CSV table of C-alpha atoms in Angstrom, one decimal:
chain,number,residue,atom,x,y,z
A,1,PRO,CA,4.1,19.5,1.5
A,2,LEU,CA,1.7,17.2,3.7
A,3,LYS,CA,2.5,17.4,7.4
A,4,LEU,CA,0.9,13.8,8.4
A,5,GLU,CA,-0.7,14.7,12.2
A,6,PRO,CA,0.7,12.3,14.6
A,7,GLY,CA,-0.1,9.2,15.5
A,8,PHE,CA,-0.9,6.2,13.6
A,9,ASN,CA,-1.0,6.9,10.5
A,10,VAL,CA,-2.3,4.3,7.9
A,11,VAL,CA,-1.2,5.7,4.1
A,12,PHE,CA,-3.3,4.8,0.9
A,13,ALA,CA,-1.6,7.1,-1.2
A,14,GLY,CA,-2.8,6.9,-5.3
A,15,ASN,CA,-6.2,6.4,-7.7
A,16,LEU,CA,-9.4,6.6,-5.7
A,17,GLY,CA,-11.2,5.2,-8.6
A,18,THR,CA,-13.7,1.4,-8.1
A,19,VAL,CA,-10.6,-0.9,-8.4
A,20,GLN,CA,-9.6,0.0,-5.1
A,21,ALA,CA,-12.6,-1.0,-3.1
A,22,LEU,CA,-12.9,2.6,-0.5
A,23,GLU,CA,-15.9,1.2,1.1
A,24,THR,CA,-13.7,-1.8,2.7
A,25,LEU,CA,-11.3,0.8,3.6
A,26,LEU,CA,-14.1,2.7,4.8
A,27,ASP,CA,-15.9,0.5,6.6
A,28,ALA,CA,-12.6,-0.5,8.5
A,29,ALA,CA,-12.1,3.2,9.3
A,30,GLU,CA,-15.2,2.7,10.7
A,31,ILE,CA,-14.6,-0.1,13.1
A,32,LEU,CA,-11.0,1.4,14.2
A,33,LEU,CA,-13.2,5.0,14.9
A,34,PRO,CA,-12.6,4.0,19.4
A,35,CYS,CA,-8.3,4.2,18.5
A,36,LEU,CA,-8.3,8.1,18.3
A,37,ASP,CA,-4.8,7.3,17.6
A,38,ILE,CA,-5.5,6.0,14.0
A,39,ARG,CA,-5.8,7.7,11.3
A,40,LEU,CA,-6.8,6.7,7.5
A,41,VAL,CA,-4.9,9.0,5.2
A,42,LEU,CA,-6.3,8.6,1.9
A,43,ILE,CA,-3.7,10.4,-0.3
A,44,GLY,CA,-4.8,11.1,-4.4
A,45,SER,CA,-8.1,11.6,-6.3
A,46,GLY,CA,-10.2,9.9,-8.9
A,47,SER,CA,-13.4,8.8,-10.3
A,48,ARG,CA,-14.5,8.1,-6.2
A,49,SER,CA,-13.5,11.3,-5.0
A,50,VAL,CA,-16.8,13.1,-4.5
A,51,TRP,CA,-18.5,10.4,-3.3
A,52,LEU,CA,-15.6,9.5,-0.7
A,53,GLU,CA,-15.9,12.4,0.8
A,54,LYS,CA,-19.5,12.9,0.9
A,55,GLN,CA,-19.6,9.0,3.0
A,56,VAL,CA,-16.6,10.7,5.3
A,57,MET,CA,-18.7,13.1,6.2
A,58,HIS,CA,-22.4,11.3,6.0
A,59,ARG,CA,-20.8,8.6,8.6
A,60,GLN,CA,-19.2,11.6,10.8
A,61,LEU,CA,-15.6,9.1,10.2
A,62,LYS,CA,-13.4,11.3,12.5
A,63,ASN,CA,-10.1,8.9,11.8
A,64,VAL,CA,-10.2,9.8,8.2
A,65,ARG,CA,-8.3,12.2,6.3
A,66,LEU,CA,-8.5,13.7,2.1
A,67,PRO,CA,-5.5,16.1,1.7
A,68,GLY,CA,-6.1,15.9,-2.0
A,69,ARG,CA,-4.1,15.2,-5.0
A,70,PHE,CA,0.3,15.9,-4.9
A,71,SER,CA,2.9,15.9,-7.9
A,72,ALA,CA,5.2,12.7,-7.4
A,73,ASP,CA,8.7,14.6,-5.8
A,74,VAL,CA,6.9,15.2,-2.6
A,75,MET,CA,5.4,12.1,-2.2
A,76,PRO,CA,8.8,10.1,-0.8
A,77,GLY,CA,8.7,12.8,1.9
A,78,ILE,CA,5.1,12.1,2.7
A,79,LEU,CA,5.3,8.3,2.3
A,80,SER,CA,8.2,8.4,4.4
A,81,GLN,CA,6.0,9.8,7.7
A,82,ALA,CA,3.4,7.0,7.4
A,83,SER,CA,3.0,4.1,9.7
A,84,VAL,CA,2.0,2.2,7.7
A,85,LEU,CA,1.6,2.3,4.0
A,86,LEU,CA,-1.7,0.6,2.6
A,87,VAL,CA,-2.9,-0.9,-0.9
A,88,SER,CA,-6.0,-1.9,-1.9
A,89,LEU,CA,-8.1,-3.8,-4.8
A,90,MET,CA,-11.5,-5.5,-5.2
A,91,ARG,CA,-12.0,-8.9,-5.0
A,92,SER,CA,-11.3,-10.2,-8.3
A,93,PRO,CA,-9.6,-13.2,-10.6
A,94,ILE,CA,-8.3,-10.8,-13.0
A,95,MET,CA,-7.0,-8.5,-9.9
A,96,SER,CA,-5.8,-11.0,-7.9
A,97,GLN,CA,-3.1,-11.9,-11.4
A,98,THR,CA,-1.7,-8.4,-10.7
A,99,VAL,CA,0.8,-6.5,-8.6
A,100,PRO,CA,-0.2,-3.3,-8.6
A,101,GLY,CA,2.8,-0.6,-9.4
A,102,LYS,CA,1.4,1.2,-6.3
A,103,VAL,CA,3.3,-2.9,-4.7
A,104,GLN,CA,6.6,-1.7,-5.8
A,105,VAL,CA,6.6,1.6,-5.0
A,106,TYR,CA,5.2,1.1,-1.0
A,107,LEU,CA,8.6,-1.7,-0.8
A,108,ALA,CA,10.9,1.1,-2.2
A,109,SER,CA,9.6,3.6,0.4
A,110,GLY,CA,10.7,1.5,2.9
A,111,ARG,CA,7.7,1.5,5.2
A,112,PRO,CA,5.8,-1.6,6.3
A,113,ILE,CA,3.0,-2.5,3.8
A,114,ILE,CA,-0.9,-3.7,4.4
A,115,ALA,CA,-2.1,-5.2,1.8
A,116,ALA,CA,-5.8,-5.9,1.8
A,117,LEU,CA,-6.2,-7.5,-1.5
A,118,ASP,CA,-5.7,-11.6,-3.1
A,119,GLY,CA,-3.1,-13.1,-5.4
A,120,GLU,CA,0.1,-12.0,-6.1
A,121,GLY,CA,0.4,-8.5,-4.6
A,122,ALA,CA,-0.5,-9.8,-1.0
A,123,ARG,CA,2.3,-12.2,-1.9
A,124,VAL,CA,4.9,-10.2,-2.5
A,125,VAL,CA,4.2,-8.1,0.5
A,126,MET,CA,4.2,-11.3,2.5
A,127,GLU,CA,7.4,-12.9,0.4
A,128,SER,CA,9.5,-10.0,1.3
A,129,GLY,CA,8.6,-10.2,5.2
A,130,ALA,CA,7.5,-5.9,4.2
A,131,GLY,CA,4.2,-6.1,5.9
A,132,LEU,CA,1.0,-8.1,6.2
A,133,ALA,CA,-1.8,-9.2,4.0
A,134,CYS,CA,-5.5,-9.6,5.0
A,135,PRO,CA,-7.8,-11.1,1.7
A,136,ALA,CA,-9.7,-8.1,-0.4
A,137,GLU,CA,-12.8,-7.0,1.0
A,138,ASP,CA,-12.6,-7.9,3.8
A,139,ALA,CA,-12.9,-4.8,6.0
A,140,THR,CA,-13.2,-6.3,10.2
A,141,ALA,CA,-9.6,-8.1,8.7
A,142,LEU,CA,-7.9,-5.1,7.4
A,143,ALA,CA,-8.8,-3.4,10.9
A,144,LYS,CA,-7.6,-6.3,12.9
A,145,ALA,CA,-3.8,-5.6,10.2
A,146,VAL,CA,-4.1,-1.9,11.1
A,147,LEU,CA,-4.5,-3.0,15.0
A,148,GLN,CA,-1.9,-5.8,15.0
A,149,LEU,CA,0.8,-3.2,13.3
A,150,ARG,CA,-0.2,-0.9,15.0
A,151,ALA,CA,1.3,-3.4,18.4
A,152,THR,CA,4.2,-3.8,16.8
A,153,SER,CA,7.6,-2.1,17.8
A,154,ALA,CA,9.0,0.7,16.2
A,155,GLU,CA,11.8,-2.0,15.5
A,156,GLU,CA,9.6,-4.4,14.1
A,157,LEU,CA,7.9,-2.2,12.0
A,158,LYS,CA,11.1,-1.0,11.1
A,159,ARG,CA,13.1,-4.1,9.9
A,160,MET,CA,9.3,-4.7,7.7
A,161,GLY,CA,10.7,-1.0,5.5
A,162,GLU,CA,14.3,-2.3,5.2
A,163,SER,CA,12.8,-5.9,4.3
A,164,GLY,CA,10.4,-4.9,2.1
A,165,ARG,CA,13.4,-2.3,0.1
A,166,ARG,CA,16.2,-5.0,-0.4
A,167,TYR,CA,12.6,-6.8,-1.5
A,168,TYR,CA,12.0,-4.1,-4.1
A,169,ASP,CA,15.9,-3.9,-5.1
A,170,GLU,CA,16.9,-7.3,-5.1
A,171,ASN,CA,13.2,-7.9,-7.5
A,172,PHE,CA,11.7,-4.4,-9.1
A,173,ASP,CA,15.1,-1.9,-9.2
A,174,PRO,CA,15.2,-1.2,-12.8
A,175,ALA,CA,19.2,-1.5,-13.1
A,176,PHE,CA,18.4,-4.9,-11.4
A,177,LEU,CA,15.9,-5.5,-14.1
A,178,ALA,CA,18.3,-4.1,-16.8
A,179,ARG,CA,20.8,-6.5,-16.0
A,180,GLN,CA,18.8,-9.6,-16.4
A,181,LEU,CA,17.5,-9.1,-18.9
A,182,LEU,CA,21.0,-8.1,-20.9
A,183,GLU,CA,22.5,-11.2,-18.9
A,184,ARG,CA,19.1,-13.4,-20.7
A,185,LEU,CA,19.3,-11.0,-24.6
A,186,ASP,CA,23.4,-12.4,-24.9
A,187,GLU,CA,22.2,-15.7,-23.1
A,188,VAL,CA,19.5,-16.1,-26.1
A,189,VAL,CA,23.4,-15.2,-28.6
A,190,ASN,CA,24.9,-17.1,-27.6
A,191,ILE,CA,22.2,-19.6,-28.0
A,192,SER,CA,21.5,-18.8,-32.0
A,193,ALA,CA,25.4,-18.6,-32.3
A,194,ASN,CA,26.3,-21.9,-31.7
């Protein structure tokens, strides 16, 4: 499995496609180049993987790592090494109405999160207390969010991760959702029986 290098590792895990606003991530990495301890680790694959590799080389982004794709069973161990986890989407009315599944995975992992997206996904991260949100496709705001969390104490980062995990347990845990569904079904059955 992947072993992250020492330093402040901002980990993005998942599909590397068009809706993930990857240009923004690279622009933020460029802004952060002078900060030698900060690394952007983009784990996964997708329709923009080759483009990403070319851009990283062309722009000489020494702070970006593209380790490739890993099986689901090793991902919790990789995510647990992250200083912070990053989720990003392009700016669009449809995207702002979605909470990417990645947000739930990140919350469950108990690590702090930066949400570089608009709308519901950003709201969940802020409401959970798990991290920071910045507008979609805003590289400067993303770089500032990374710097802000890098300057945050280890115990505060730990608290953010724990808040995210608690929020996941209270809102997204499958057993919790199944119990809620059963309670609703019981209510419907009781109403129709009366």
